[in-house]
Amino acid sequence: MSDDVNIRFVTRQDYEQWLPLWDGYNAFYGRSGATALAPEITRMTWSRFFDAYEPVHALVAEQDGTLRGLTHYLFHRSTTAIEPVCYLQDLFTSETARGQGIGRALITAVYEQARRAGAARVYWLTHETNHTAMQLYDKVAEKSGFIVYRKLL
């Protein structure tokens, strides 16, 4: 990764650059056009980053004054640990920034924030077709073997 990439907490001033990354992330997972997230979800997500009572956090990768990537993570309780658990919910880099180590740097930064919070572990999900990302994930974490089931209500 280039030395001039700074991983830092998102600020309110980042919204105009964060939004296209957020939109890109959602488009990647098919949430665009008719299936796009409702604007109020994006507004609420953004506001949670700045609410001290919310367990949701955001980091960004900045290079030459431009945001190149984002990650959102949250802390929650577990029935199998006393310490909090960290769920890395979203990770995205701009197309032009891929292959430069920014995704790895964002994951590493989440690991550091989880350590500071006393978390017992960090985990995340990805789609089974996201082979490019899995090449990185296989280097920085271990597959748990669990399969996710869900039911939309």
JSON list of N, CA and C in Angstrom, two decimals, residues 3-59:
[
{"chain": "A", "resi": 3, "resn": "ASP", "atom": "N", "xyz": [2.36, 4.70, 0.98]},
{"chain": "A", "resi": 3, "resn": "ASP", "atom": "CA", "xyz": [2.54, 5.30, 2.29]},
{"chain": "A", "resi": 3, "resn": "ASP", "atom": "C", "xyz": [1.65, 6.52, 2.52]},
{"chain": "A", "resi": 4, "resn": "ASP", "atom": "N", "xyz": [1.13, 7.11, 1.48]},
{"chain": "A", "resi": 4, "resn": "ASP", "atom": "CA", "xyz": [0.35, 8.33, 1.66]},
{"chain": "A", "resi": 4, "resn": "ASP", "atom": "C", "xyz": [-1.14, 8.07, 1.84]},
{"chain": "A", "resi": 5, "resn": "VAL", "atom": "N", "xyz": [-1.54, 6.85, 2.17]},
{"chain": "A", "resi": 5, "resn": "VAL", "atom": "CA", "xyz": [-2.93, 6.54, 2.48]},
{"chain": "A", "resi": 5, "resn": "VAL", "atom": "C", "xyz": [-3.11, 6.62, 3.99]},
{"chain": "A", "resi": 6, "resn": "ASN", "atom": "N", "xyz": [-4.10, 7.38, 4.41]},
{"chain": "A", "resi": 6, "resn": "ASN", "atom": "CA", "xyz": [-4.39, 7.58, 5.81]},
{"chain": "A", "resi": 6, "resn": "ASN", "atom": "C", "xyz": [-5.71, 6.91, 6.15]},
{"chain": "A", "resi": 7, "resn": "ILE", "atom": "N", "xyz": [-5.69, 5.98, 7.11]},
{"chain": "A", "resi": 7, "resn": "ILE", "atom": "CA", "xyz": [-6.91, 5.36, 7.59]},
{"chain": "A", "resi": 7, "resn": "ILE", "atom": "C", "xyz": [-7.32, 6.14, 8.83]},
{"chain": "A", "resi": 8, "resn": "ARG", "atom": "N", "xyz": [-8.55, 6.65, 8.82]},
{"chain": "A", "resi": 8, "resn": "ARG", "atom": "CA", "xyz": [-8.99, 7.50, 9.93]},
{"chain": "A", "resi": 8, "resn": "ARG", "atom": "C", "xyz": [-10.50, 7.37, 10.10]},
{"chain": "A", "resi": 9, "resn": "PHE", "atom": "N", "xyz": [-10.98, 7.90, 11.23]},
{"chain": "A", "resi": 9, "resn": "PHE", "atom": "CA", "xyz": [-12.42, 7.94, 11.45]},
{"chain": "A", "resi": 9, "resn": "PHE", "atom": "C", "xyz": [-13.06, 8.92, 10.48]},
{"chain": "A", "resi": 10, "resn": "VAL", "atom": "N", "xyz": [-14.25, 8.60, 10.05]},
{"chain": "A", "resi": 10, "resn": "VAL", "atom": "CA", "xyz": [-15.00, 9.48, 9.17]},
{"chain": "A", "resi": 10, "resn": "VAL", "atom": "C", "xyz": [-15.37, 10.74, 9.95]},
{"chain": "A", "resi": 11, "resn": "THR", "atom": "N", "xyz": [-15.47, 11.87, 9.26]},
{"chain": "A", "resi": 11, "resn": "THR", "atom": "CA", "xyz": [-15.93, 13.12, 9.86]},
{"chain": "A", "resi": 11, "resn": "THR", "atom": "C", "xyz": [-17.17, 13.59, 9.11]},
{"chain": "A", "resi": 12, "resn": "ARG", "atom": "N", "xyz": [-17.90, 14.51, 9.70]},
{"chain": "A", "resi": 12, "resn": "ARG", "atom": "CA", "xyz": [-19.10, 15.04, 9.04]},
{"chain": "A", "resi": 12, "resn": "ARG", "atom": "C", "xyz": [-18.76, 15.69, 7.70]},
{"chain": "A", "resi": 13, "resn": "GLN", "atom": "N", "xyz": [-17.56, 16.24, 7.59]},
{"chain": "A", "resi": 13, "resn": "GLN", "atom": "CA", "xyz": [-17.14, 16.89, 6.35]},
{"chain": "A", "resi": 13, "resn": "GLN", "atom": "C", "xyz": [-16.89, 15.89, 5.22]},
{"chain": "A", "resi": 14, "resn": "ASP", "atom": "N", "xyz": [-16.85, 14.62, 5.52]},
{"chain": "A", "resi": 14, "resn": "ASP", "atom": "CA", "xyz": [-16.58, 13.58, 4.52]},
{"chain": "A", "resi": 14, "resn": "ASP", "atom": "C", "xyz": [-17.81, 13.14, 3.73]},
{"chain": "A", "resi": 15, "resn": "TYR", "atom": "N", "xyz": [-18.98, 13.63, 4.09]},
{"chain": "A", "resi": 15, "resn": "TYR", "atom": "CA", "xyz": [-20.21, 13.09, 3.51]},
{"chain": "A", "resi": 15, "resn": "TYR", "atom": "C", "xyz": [-20.21, 13.06, 1.99]},
{"chain": "A", "resi": 16, "resn": "GLU", "atom": "N", "xyz": [-19.82, 14.15, 1.36]},
{"chain": "A", "resi": 16, "resn": "GLU", "atom": "CA", "xyz": [-19.87, 14.23, -0.11]},
{"chain": "A", "resi": 16, "resn": "GLU", "atom": "C", "xyz": [-18.96, 13.21, -0.79]},
{"chain": "A", "resi": 17, "resn": "GLN", "atom": "N", "xyz": [-17.88, 12.81, -0.12]},
{"chain": "A", "resi": 17, "resn": "GLN", "atom": "CA", "xyz": [-17.00, 11.78, -0.69]},
{"chain": "A", "resi": 17, "resn": "GLN", "atom": "C", "xyz": [-17.37, 10.38, -0.20]},
{"chain": "A", "resi": 18, "resn": "TRP", "atom": "N", "xyz": [-17.95, 10.31, 1.00]},
{"chain": "A", "resi": 18, "resn": "TRP", "atom": "CA", "xyz": [-18.37, 9.02, 1.52]},
{"chain": "A", "resi": 18, "resn": "TRP", "atom": "C", "xyz": [-19.55, 8.46, 0.73]},
{"chain": "A", "resi": 19, "resn": "LEU", "atom": "N", "xyz": [-20.49, 9.32, 0.37]},
{"chain": "A", "resi": 19, "resn": "LEU", "atom": "CA", "xyz": [-21.71, 8.88, -0.29]},
{"chain": "A", "resi": 19, "resn": "LEU", "atom": "C", "xyz": [-21.47, 8.10, -1.58]},
{"chain": "A", "resi": 20, "resn": "PRO", "atom": "N", "xyz": [-20.60, 8.55, -2.50]},
{"chain": "A", "resi": 20, "resn": "PRO", "atom": "CA", "xyz": [-20.37, 7.73, -3.70]},
{"chain": "A", "resi": 20, "resn": "PRO", "atom": "C", "xyz": [-19.75, 6.36, -3.38]},
{"chain": "A", "resi": 21, "resn": "LEU", "atom": "N", "xyz": [-18.92, 6.28, -2.34]},
{"chain": "A", "resi": 21, "resn": "LEU", "atom": "CA", "xyz": [-18.37, 4.98, -1.94]},
{"chain": "A", "resi": 21, "resn": "LEU", "atom": "C", "xyz": [-19.49, 4.10, -1.39]},
{"chain": "A", "resi": 22, "resn": "TRP", "atom": "N", "xyz": [-20.34, 4.68, -0.56]},
{"chain": "A", "resi": 22, "resn": "TRP", "atom": "CA", "xyz": [-21.49, 3.96, -0.01]},
{"chain": "A", "resi": 22, "resn": "TRP", "atom": "C", "xyz": [-22.42, 3.47, -1.13]},
{"chain": "A", "resi": 23, "resn": "ASP", "atom": "N", "xyz": [-22.68, 4.36, -2.08]},
{"chain": "A", "resi": 23, "resn": "ASP", "atom": "CA", "xyz": [-23.52, 3.98, -3.22]},
{"chain": "A", "resi": 23, "resn": "ASP", "atom": "C", "xyz": [-22.86, 2.87, -4.04]},
{"chain": "A", "resi": 24, "resn": "GLY", "atom": "N", "xyz": [-21.56, 2.95, -4.22]},
{"chain": "A", "resi": 24, "resn": "GLY", "atom": "CA", "xyz": [-20.83, 1.91, -4.95]},
{"chain": "A", "resi": 24, "resn": "GLY", "atom": "C", "xyz": [-20.89, 0.57, -4.25]},
{"chain": "A", "resi": 25, "resn": "TYR", "atom": "N", "xyz": [-20.75, 0.61, -2.93]},
{"chain": "A", "resi": 25, "resn": "TYR", "atom": "CA", "xyz": [-20.85, -0.62, -2.14]},
{"chain": "A", "resi": 25, "resn": "TYR", "atom": "C", "xyz": [-22.23, -1.24, -2.31]},
{"chain": "A", "resi": 26, "resn": "ASN", "atom": "N", "xyz": [-23.26, -0.43, -2.18]},
{"chain": "A", "resi": 26, "resn": "ASN", "atom": "CA", "xyz": [-24.62, -0.95, -2.31]},
{"chain": "A", "resi": 26, "resn": "ASN", "atom": "C", "xyz": [-24.91, -1.45, -3.72]},
{"chain": "A", "resi": 27, "resn": "ALA", "atom": "N", "xyz": [-24.40, -0.76, -4.72]},
{"chain": "A", "resi": 27, "resn": "ALA", "atom": "CA", "xyz": [-24.59, -1.22, -6.11]},
{"chain": "A", "resi": 27, "resn": "ALA", "atom": "C", "xyz": [-23.91, -2.57, -6.32]},
{"chain": "A", "resi": 28, "resn": "PHE", "atom": "N", "xyz": [-22.72, -2.74, -5.73]},
{"chain": "A", "resi": 28, "resn": "PHE", "atom": "CA", "xyz": [-22.00, -4.00, -5.85]},
{"chain": "A", "resi": 28, "resn": "PHE", "atom": "C", "xyz": [-22.86, -5.16, -5.36]},
{"chain": "A", "resi": 29, "resn": "TYR", "atom": "N", "xyz": [-23.62, -4.93, -4.30]},
{"chain": "A", "resi": 29, "resn": "TYR", "atom": "CA", "xyz": [-24.47, -5.98, -3.75]},
{"chain": "A", "resi": 29, "resn": "TYR", "atom": "C", "xyz": [-25.90, -5.93, -4.29]},
{"chain": "A", "resi": 30, "resn": "GLY", "atom": "N", "xyz": [-26.10, -5.23, -5.40]},
{"chain": "A", "resi": 30, "resn": "GLY", "atom": "CA", "xyz": [-27.38, -5.25, -6.08]},
{"chain": "A", "resi": 30, "resn": "GLY", "atom": "C", "xyz": [-28.43, -4.33, -5.47]},
{"chain": "A", "resi": 31, "resn": "ARG", "atom": "N", "xyz": [-28.00, -3.43, -4.60]},
{"chain": "A", "resi": 31, "resn": "ARG", "atom": "CA", "xyz": [-28.95, -2.49, -4.00]},
{"chain": "A", "resi": 31, "resn": "ARG", "atom": "C", "xyz": [-28.84, -1.15, -4.72]},
{"chain": "A", "resi": 32, "resn": "SER", "atom": "N", "xyz": [-29.38, -1.11, -5.93]},
{"chain": "A", "resi": 32, "resn": "SER", "atom": "CA", "xyz": [-29.38, 0.12, -6.72]},
{"chain": "A", "resi": 32, "resn": "SER", "atom": "C", "xyz": [-30.62, 0.10, -7.61]},
{"chain": "A", "resi": 33, "resn": "GLY", "atom": "N", "xyz": [-30.88, 1.22, -8.25]},
{"chain": "A", "resi": 33, "resn": "GLY", "atom": "CA", "xyz": [-32.06, 1.30, -9.10]},
{"chain": "A", "resi": 33, "resn": "GLY", "atom": "C", "xyz": [-33.33, 1.05, -8.31]},
{"chain": "A", "resi": 34, "resn": "ALA", "atom": "N", "xyz": [-34.15, 0.13, -8.78]},
{"chain": "A", "resi": 34, "resn": "ALA", "atom": "CA", "xyz": [-35.42, -0.17, -8.12]},
{"chain": "A", "resi": 34, "resn": "ALA", "atom": "C", "xyz": [-35.22, -0.81, -6.75]},
{"chain": "A", "resi": 35, "resn": "THR", "atom": "N", "xyz": [-34.05, -1.42, -6.52]},
{"chain": "A", "resi": 35, "resn": "THR", "atom": "CA", "xyz": [-33.79, -2.08, -5.24]},
{"chain": "A", "resi": 35, "resn": "THR", "atom": "C", "xyz": [-32.85, -1.27, -4.36]},
{"chain": "A", "resi": 36, "resn": "ALA", "atom": "N", "xyz": [-32.68, 0.00, -4.66]},
{"chain": "A", "resi": 36, "resn": "ALA", "atom": "CA", "xyz": [-31.78, 0.86, -3.89]},
{"chain": "A", "resi": 36, "resn": "ALA", "atom": "C", "xyz": [-32.29, 1.03, -2.46]},
{"chain": "A", "resi": 37, "resn": "LEU", "atom": "N", "xyz": [-31.36, 1.28, -1.56]},
{"chain": "A", "resi": 37, "resn": "LEU", "atom": "CA", "xyz": [-31.75, 1.58, -0.19]},
{"chain": "A", "resi": 37, "resn": "LEU", "atom": "C", "xyz": [-32.57, 2.87, -0.17]},
{"chain": "A", "resi": 38, "resn": "ALA", "atom": "N", "xyz": [-33.54, 2.92, 0.69]},
{"chain": "A", "resi": 38, "resn": "ALA", "atom": "CA", "xyz": [-34.32, 4.15, 0.86]},
{"chain": "A", "resi": 38, "resn": "ALA", "atom": "C", "xyz": [-33.39, 5.24, 1.40]},
{"chain": "A", "resi": 39, "resn": "PRO", "atom": "N", "xyz": [-33.57, 6.48, 0.95]},
{"chain": "A", "resi": 39, "resn": "PRO", "atom": "CA", "xyz": [-32.69, 7.56, 1.41]},
{"chain": "A", "resi": 39, "resn": "PRO", "atom": "C", "xyz": [-32.65, 7.70, 2.93]},
{"chain": "A", "resi": 40, "resn": "GLU", "atom": "N", "xyz": [-33.74, 7.39, 3.61]},
{"chain": "A", "resi": 40, "resn": "GLU", "atom": "CA", "xyz": [-33.74, 7.52, 5.07]},
{"chain": "A", "resi": 40, "resn": "GLU", "atom": "C", "xyz": [-32.81, 6.50, 5.72]},
{"chain": "A", "resi": 41, "resn": "ILE", "atom": "N", "xyz": [-32.56, 5.38, 5.07]},
{"chain": "A", "resi": 41, "resn": "ILE", "atom": "CA", "xyz": [-31.61, 4.40, 5.61]},
{"chain": "A", "resi": 41, "resn": "ILE", "atom": "C", "xyz": [-30.20, 4.97, 5.52]},
{"chain": "A", "resi": 42, "resn": "THR", "atom": "N", "xyz": [-29.87, 5.56, 4.39]},
{"chain": "A", "resi": 42, "resn": "THR", "atom": "CA", "xyz": [-28.55, 6.17, 4.25]},
{"chain": "A", "resi": 42, "resn": "THR", "atom": "C", "xyz": [-28.38, 7.31, 5.25]},
{"chain": "A", "resi": 43, "resn": "ARG", "atom": "N", "xyz": [-29.40, 8.15, 5.40]},
{"chain": "A", "resi": 43, "resn": "ARG", "atom": "CA", "xyz": [-29.32, 9.26, 6.37]},
{"chain": "A", "resi": 43, "resn": "ARG", "atom": "C", "xyz": [-29.13, 8.73, 7.79]},
{"chain": "A", "resi": 44, "resn": "MET", "atom": "N", "xyz": [-29.87, 7.69, 8.15]},
{"chain": "A", "resi": 44, "resn": "MET", "atom": "CA", "xyz": [-29.75, 7.13, 9.50]},
{"chain": "A", "resi": 44, "resn": "MET", "atom": "C", "xyz": [-28.38, 6.48, 9.70]},
{"chain": "A", "resi": 45, "resn": "THR", "atom": "N", "xyz": [-27.92, 5.74, 8.71]},
{"chain": "A", "resi": 45, "resn": "THR", "atom": "CA", "xyz": [-26.60, 5.13, 8.80]},
{"chain": "A", "resi": 45, "resn": "THR", "atom": "C", "xyz": [-25.55, 6.20, 9.04]},
{"chain": "A", "resi": 46, "resn": "TRP", "atom": "N", "xyz": [-25.58, 7.26, 8.25]},
{"chain": "A", "resi": 46, "resn": "TRP", "atom": "CA", "xyz": [-24.61, 8.35, 8.40]},
{"chain": "A", "resi": 46, "resn": "TRP", "atom": "C", "xyz": [-24.70, 8.97, 9.80]},
{"chain": "A", "resi": 47, "resn": "SER", "atom": "N", "xyz": [-25.89, 9.22, 10.29]},
{"chain": "A", "resi": 47, "resn": "SER", "atom": "CA", "xyz": [-26.04, 9.87, 11.59]},
{"chain": "A", "resi": 47, "resn": "SER", "atom": "C", "xyz": [-25.54, 8.97, 12.72]},
{"chain": "A", "resi": 48, "resn": "ARG", "atom": "N", "xyz": [-25.65, 7.67, 12.58]},
{"chain": "A", "resi": 48, "resn": "ARG", "atom": "CA", "xyz": [-25.20, 6.76, 13.64]},
{"chain": "A", "resi": 48, "resn": "ARG", "atom": "C", "xyz": [-23.69, 6.85, 13.88]},
{"chain": "A", "resi": 49, "resn": "PHE", "atom": "N", "xyz": [-22.93, 7.17, 12.86]},
{"chain": "A", "resi": 49, "resn": "PHE", "atom": "CA", "xyz": [-21.48, 7.28, 13.03]},
{"chain": "A", "resi": 49, "resn": "PHE", "atom": "C", "xyz": [-21.11, 8.36, 14.03]},
{"chain": "A", "resi": 50, "resn": "PHE", "atom": "N", "xyz": [-21.99, 9.33, 14.23]},
{"chain": "A", "resi": 50, "resn": "PHE", "atom": "CA", "xyz": [-21.68, 10.49, 15.07]},
{"chain": "A", "resi": 50, "resn": "PHE", "atom": "C", "xyz": [-22.48, 10.52, 16.36]},
{"chain": "A", "resi": 51, "resn": "ASP", "atom": "N", "xyz": [-23.18, 9.43, 16.65]},
{"chain": "A", "resi": 51, "resn": "ASP", "atom": "CA", "xyz": [-23.99, 9.32, 17.85]},
{"chain": "A", "resi": 51, "resn": "ASP", "atom": "C", "xyz": [-23.24, 8.46, 18.86]},
{"chain": "A", "resi": 52, "resn": "ALA", "atom": "N", "xyz": [-22.85, 9.06, 19.97]},
{"chain": "A", "resi": 52, "resn": "ALA", "atom": "CA", "xyz": [-22.06, 8.35, 20.98]},
{"chain": "A", "resi": 52, "resn": "ALA", "atom": "C", "xyz": [-22.80, 7.15, 21.58]},
{"chain": "A", "resi": 53, "resn": "TYR", "atom": "N", "xyz": [-24.12, 7.12, 21.46]},
{"chain": "A", "resi": 53, "resn": "TYR", "atom": "CA", "xyz": [-24.90, 6.01, 22.02]},
{"chain": "A", "resi": 53, "resn": "TYR", "atom": "C", "xyz": [-25.06, 4.86, 21.04]},
{"chain": "A", "resi": 54, "resn": "GLU", "atom": "N", "xyz": [-24.60, 5.03, 19.83]},
{"chain": "A", "resi": 54, "resn": "GLU", "atom": "CA", "xyz": [-24.69, 3.97, 18.82]},
{"chain": "A", "resi": 54, "resn": "GLU", "atom": "C", "xyz": [-23.39, 3.16, 18.80]},
{"chain": "A", "resi": 55, "resn": "PRO", "atom": "N", "xyz": [-23.48, 1.84, 18.60]},
{"chain": "A", "resi": 55, "resn": "PRO", "atom": "CA", "xyz": [-22.28, 1.01, 18.53]},
{"chain": "A", "resi": 55, "resn": "PRO", "atom": "C", "xyz": [-21.70, 0.91, 17.11]},
{"chain": "A", "resi": 56, "resn": "VAL", "atom": "N", "xyz": [-22.17, 1.77, 16.20]},
{"chain": "A", "resi": 56, "resn": "VAL", "atom": "CA", "xyz": [-21.78, 1.71, 14.79]},
{"chain": "A", "resi": 56, "resn": "VAL", "atom": "C", "xyz": [-20.68, 2.75, 14.53]},
{"chain": "A", "resi": 57, "resn": "HIS", "atom": "N", "xyz": [-19.65, 2.34, 13.83]},
{"chain": "A", "resi": 57, "resn": "HIS", "atom": "CA", "xyz": [-18.49, 3.20, 13.58]},
{"chain": "A", "resi": 57, "resn": "HIS", "atom": "C", "xyz": [-18.08, 3.14, 12.11]},
{"chain": "A", "resi": 58, "resn": "ALA", "atom": "N", "xyz": [-17.35, 4.15, 11.67]},
{"chain": "A", "resi": 58, "resn": "ALA", "atom": "CA", "xyz": [-16.89, 4.20, 10.28]},
{"chain": "A", "resi": 58, "resn": "ALA", "atom": "C", "xyz": [-15.45, 4.68, 10.21]},
{"chain": "A", "resi": 59, "resn": "LEU", "atom": "N", "xyz": [-14.69, 4.01, 9.38]},
{"chain": "A", "resi": 59, "resn": "LEU", "atom": "CA", "xyz": [-13.33, 4.43, 9.04]},
{"chain": "A", "resi": 59, "resn": "LEU", "atom": "C", "xyz": [-13.28, 4.65, 7.54]}
]
